[in-house]
Short mmCIF file of C-alpha atoms in Angstrom, two decimals:
data_model
loop_
_atom_site.label_atom_id
_atom_site.label_comp_id
_atom_site.label_asym_id
_atom_site.label_seq_id
_atom_site.Cartn_x
_atom_site.Cartn_y
_atom_site.Cartn_z
CA MET A 1 -29.12 -10.13 79.48
CA SER A 2 -31.97 -11.65 77.40
CA ASP A 3 -31.79 -13.04 73.85
CA ASP A 4 -34.03 -10.20 72.60
CA ASP A 5 -31.39 -7.68 73.60
CA ASP A 6 -28.77 -9.53 71.51
CA ALA A 7 -30.96 -9.89 68.39
CA PRO A 8 -30.58 -6.38 66.89
CA GLY A 9 -26.81 -6.75 66.65
CA PRO A 10 -26.63 -9.73 64.26
CA ARG A 11 -29.54 -8.43 62.19
CA SER A 12 -27.80 -5.08 61.74
CA GLU A 13 -24.61 -6.83 60.68
CA LEU A 14 -26.51 -8.93 58.14
CA ARG A 15 -28.21 -5.84 56.72
CA ARG A 16 -24.87 -4.07 56.46
CA GLN A 17 -23.26 -7.00 54.64
CA SER A 18 -26.25 -7.22 52.30
CA ARG A 19 -25.95 -3.53 51.43
CA GLU A 20 -22.24 -3.92 50.76
CA ARG A 21 -22.87 -6.87 48.45
CA ARG A 22 -25.51 -4.90 46.55
CA ARG A 23 -23.16 -1.93 46.18
CA LEU A 24 -20.37 -4.25 45.01
CA ARG A 25 -22.62 -5.87 42.41
CA ALA A 26 -23.76 -2.46 41.20
CA ALA A 27 -20.16 -1.27 40.92
CA VAL A 28 -19.21 -4.39 38.96
CA LEU A 29 -22.15 -3.90 36.59
CA VAL A 30 -21.20 -0.26 36.03
CA LEU A 31 -17.58 -1.21 35.39
CA VAL A 32 -18.56 -3.93 32.92
CA SER A 33 -20.92 -1.54 31.12
CA VAL A 34 -18.22 1.12 30.84
CA VAL A 35 -15.71 -1.41 29.52
CA LEU A 36 -18.15 -2.78 26.95
CA LEU A 37 -19.34 0.64 25.83
CA GLY A 38 -15.77 1.89 25.50
CA ALA A 39 -14.30 -1.25 23.96
CA VAL A 40 -16.52 -1.24 20.89
CA PRO A 41 -15.63 2.32 19.76
CA LEU A 42 -12.00 1.68 20.69
CA PHE A 43 -11.94 -1.48 18.56
CA PHE A 44 -13.38 0.26 15.52
CA GLY A 45 -11.16 3.30 16.11
CA ILE A 46 -8.01 1.17 16.16
CA ARG A 47 -9.26 -0.73 13.13
CA THR A 48 -9.86 2.53 11.27
CA LEU A 49 -6.38 3.83 12.10
CA SER A 50 -4.67 0.57 11.16
CA ARG A 51 -6.62 0.10 7.91
CA ASP A 52 -5.44 2.50 5.23
CA PRO A 53 -8.42 4.14 3.46
CA VAL A 54 -6.60 3.82 0.14
CA PHE A 55 -7.07 0.06 0.29
CA ASP A 56 -10.76 0.58 1.02
CA ASN A 57 -11.00 2.68 -2.15
CA LEU A 58 -9.20 0.00 -4.13
CA ASP A 59 -11.65 -2.57 -2.77
CA GLN A 60 -14.48 -0.49 -4.21
CA LEU A 61 -13.12 -0.47 -7.76
CA ASN A 62 -15.77 -1.87 -10.06
CA VAL A 63 -13.86 -4.83 -11.49
CA PRO A 64 -15.32 -8.30 -12.12
CA GLY A 65 -14.53 -11.15 -9.78
CA TRP A 66 -12.19 -12.86 -12.24
CA ALA A 67 -9.98 -9.74 -12.22
CA ALA A 68 -9.42 -9.96 -8.45
CA ALA A 69 -9.21 -13.69 -7.76
CA LYS A 70 -6.53 -13.26 -5.09
CA THR A 71 -5.36 -10.06 -3.41
CA VAL A 72 -2.29 -9.41 -1.27
CA ASP A 73 -1.67 -5.99 0.32
CA ASP A 74 1.54 -4.53 1.68
CA VAL A 75 2.17 -1.15 3.28
CA SER A 76 5.25 0.70 4.49
CA GLY A 77 6.05 4.18 5.77
CA SER A 78 3.93 6.66 7.69
CA ARG A 79 0.51 7.90 6.59
CA TRP A 80 1.50 11.34 7.91
CA CYS A 81 4.92 11.25 6.16
CA LEU A 82 6.95 10.96 9.37
CA LEU A 83 10.45 10.12 8.12
CA ASP A 84 9.04 8.17 5.15
CA CYS A 85 5.73 8.69 3.40
CA ARG A 86 3.38 5.76 3.06
CA LEU A 87 3.69 3.36 0.15
CA ARG A 88 0.71 1.11 -0.53
CA GLU A 89 1.22 -1.93 -2.72
CA ARG A 90 -1.41 -4.41 -3.89
CA THR A 91 -0.75 -7.56 -5.90
CA VAL A 92 -3.76 -9.16 -7.58
CA THR A 93 -4.10 -12.40 -9.49
CA SER A 94 -6.44 -12.25 -12.49
CA GLU A 95 -7.93 -15.24 -14.26
CA LYS A 96 -7.91 -13.66 -17.73
CA SER A 97 -5.33 -12.26 -20.13
CA PRO A 98 -3.30 -9.11 -19.40
CA GLU A 99 -5.12 -7.25 -22.19
CA GLU A 100 -8.59 -7.94 -20.78
CA THR A 101 -7.43 -7.31 -17.22
CA ALA A 102 -5.76 -3.99 -18.06
CA THR A 103 -8.90 -2.81 -19.85
CA VAL A 104 -11.23 -3.44 -16.91
CA TYR A 105 -8.83 -1.90 -14.38
CA GLU A 106 -8.27 1.23 -16.44
CA SER A 107 -12.02 1.67 -16.90
CA ALA A 108 -12.57 1.20 -13.16
CA LEU A 109 -9.91 3.78 -12.31
CA ARG A 110 -11.47 6.35 -14.64
CA ALA A 111 -14.89 5.72 -13.12
CA ASP A 112 -13.40 6.24 -9.65
CA GLY A 113 -12.01 9.67 -10.55
CA TRP A 114 -8.42 8.76 -11.43
CA GLN A 115 -6.90 10.63 -14.38
CA PRO A 116 -4.25 9.17 -16.73
CA TRP A 117 -0.85 10.70 -15.98
CA LYS A 118 1.66 11.01 -18.79
CA VAL A 119 5.02 11.48 -17.16
CA ALA A 120 8.65 10.56 -17.76
CA ARG A 121 9.78 7.19 -16.40
CA CYS A 122 6.30 5.75 -16.74
CA PRO A 123 6.97 3.11 -17.70
CA GLU A 124 10.63 2.53 -17.08
CA PRO A 125 12.56 1.34 -20.16
CA GLY A 126 12.29 -2.39 -20.72
CA THR A 127 9.06 -2.85 -18.76
CA LYS A 128 6.94 -5.66 -20.18
CA GLY A 129 3.17 -5.68 -20.20
CA SER A 130 0.79 -2.75 -19.71
CA TYR A 131 2.17 -0.07 -17.38
CA THR A 132 0.16 3.13 -16.84
CA CYS A 133 0.28 5.94 -14.30
CA TRP A 134 -2.61 7.84 -12.74
CA ARG A 135 -3.27 10.81 -10.45
CA ARG A 136 -6.13 11.76 -8.16
CA ASP A 137 -6.05 14.53 -5.57
CA GLU A 138 -2.82 14.15 -3.57
CA LEU A 139 -2.08 10.58 -4.70
CA THR A 140 -0.31 8.91 -7.61
CA LEU A 141 -1.00 5.36 -8.77
CA ASP A 142 1.02 2.94 -10.89
CA LEU A 143 -0.88 0.11 -12.59
CA TRP A 144 1.18 -2.74 -14.02
CA VAL A 145 -0.55 -5.69 -15.71
CA ARG A 146 1.58 -8.46 -17.20
CA GLU A 147 1.76 -12.18 -17.71
CA PRO A 148 2.32 -14.21 -14.55
CA THR A 149 5.66 -15.74 -13.69
CA CYS A 150 4.92 -19.44 -13.42
CA VAL A 151 7.53 -21.46 -11.57
CA PRO A 152 6.82 -25.06 -10.46
CA PRO A 153 7.37 -25.90 -6.79
CA PRO A 154 10.75 -27.41 -5.86
CA VAL A 155 11.03 -31.21 -5.73
CA ASP A 156 12.91 -32.98 -2.92
CA GLY A 157 14.39 -29.73 -1.71
CA GLU A 158 15.84 -28.84 -5.09
CA PRO A 159 15.55 -25.24 -6.30
CA ALA A 160 12.64 -24.37 -8.55
CA ILE A 161 13.36 -24.42 -12.28
CA VAL A 162 11.65 -22.08 -14.70
CA PRO A 163 9.85 -24.25 -17.29
CA SER A 164 10.47 -23.90 -21.00
CA PRO A 165 7.66 -22.13 -22.87
CA GLU A 166 7.20 -24.94 -25.42
CA PRO A 167 4.61 -27.31 -23.86
CA SER A 168 1.03 -26.17 -24.42
CA ALA A 169 -0.11 -27.90 -21.22
CA ALA A 170 2.23 -25.76 -19.16
CA ALA A 171 0.90 -22.67 -20.89
CA ALA A 172 -2.65 -23.64 -19.99
CA GLU A 173 -1.72 -24.02 -16.32
CA CYS A 174 0.06 -20.66 -16.43
CA ALA A 175 -2.89 -18.68 -17.74
CA GLY A 176 -4.22 -15.42 -16.39
CA SER A 177 -2.27 -12.32 -15.46
CA LEU A 178 -0.65 -10.53 -12.56
CA VAL A 179 -1.66 -7.02 -11.47
CA SER A 180 0.49 -4.69 -9.35
CA VAL A 181 -0.94 -1.47 -7.96
CA LYS A 182 1.35 1.03 -6.25
CA VAL A 183 -0.12 4.15 -4.58
CA ARG A 184 2.05 6.96 -3.20
CA ASN A 185 1.63 10.48 -1.92
CA ALA A 186 2.29 12.89 -4.77
CA ILE A 187 4.73 14.92 -2.66
CA ASP A 188 6.81 11.76 -2.18
CA ASP A 189 6.74 10.75 -5.85
CA GLU A 190 9.98 11.94 -7.45
CA ARG A 191 8.27 12.11 -10.85
CA THR A 192 6.23 15.11 -9.67
CA ARG A 193 9.42 17.10 -9.08
CA PRO A 194 11.37 19.06 -11.71
CA GLN A 195 13.50 16.72 -13.78
CA PRO A 196 17.23 17.45 -14.35
CA SER A 197 18.19 19.08 -17.63
CA THR A 198 21.42 19.40 -19.61
CA ASP A 199 20.47 22.79 -21.02
CA PRO A 200 23.64 24.96 -20.75
CA SER A 201 21.51 27.98 -19.90
CA LEU A 202 20.36 26.14 -16.77
CA THR A 203 23.54 24.36 -15.75
CA GLY A 204 26.02 27.03 -16.85
CA GLU A 205 28.11 24.38 -18.59
CA ASP A 206 28.16 23.25 -22.20
CA PRO A 207 27.67 19.46 -22.27
CA PHE A 208 29.47 19.33 -25.63
CA PRO A 209 32.33 21.84 -25.43
CA THR A 210 34.31 22.65 -28.57
CA VAL A 211 37.91 21.48 -28.37
CA SER A 212 40.56 23.00 -30.65
CA GLU A 213 42.74 20.75 -32.76
CA ASP A 214 45.81 21.70 -30.75
CA PRO A 215 45.02 21.29 -27.06
CA LEU A 216 48.17 23.20 -26.12
CA GLY A 217 47.46 26.13 -28.43
CA GLU A 218 50.20 28.19 -29.94
CA LEU A 219 53.28 28.62 -27.80
CA THR A 220 54.25 32.19 -27.06
CA PRO A 221 57.92 32.71 -27.94
CA SER A 222 60.05 33.67 -24.98
CA PRO A 223 61.86 37.00 -25.19
CA SER A 224 65.50 36.68 -26.30
#
């Protein structure tokens, strides 16, 4: 058998291997394209689900930079009220006094569509600082602006000690204010529900019953 008769075999094998490599490269390119095209929407979708839109709305409040020097967010519960409804909490450090800070935040809330909400237990008795409540759509918002709690860091492992308010230097270092924002679903806010009453017509009991002078009353004489 001549060499010319053997030539077509190796050439056919090389062509077959070349076609397989091209198909493999094409499949890899398609797979990479699908992964990249799907990963980007998936990333933003997961980011959207994990990021509560309420915080995005709070970010858009028109407050000056000094009123939001440092922001810390915390969230608990389910957005769809599975077992527990969602509670959004934001703590903000402001560089100016509580009075100035409360004014700019209240103006920003009004501009964003929030309405002042006058309700019992807002604020709770003994609350210091400016505490106001607000409602918008299906949400309630508590805004608490007060003086910061300034505690020096512990020294040599000793517990921190609250400084006395007398030195003016310490007061200068403890300037500014602290802002707490709490946003809840209205259906989960107990203040939106009917409040208990002691009205006897509602409870069926007199909260201040009249007691006779003689708790035993007059004894009935037994028959002789």
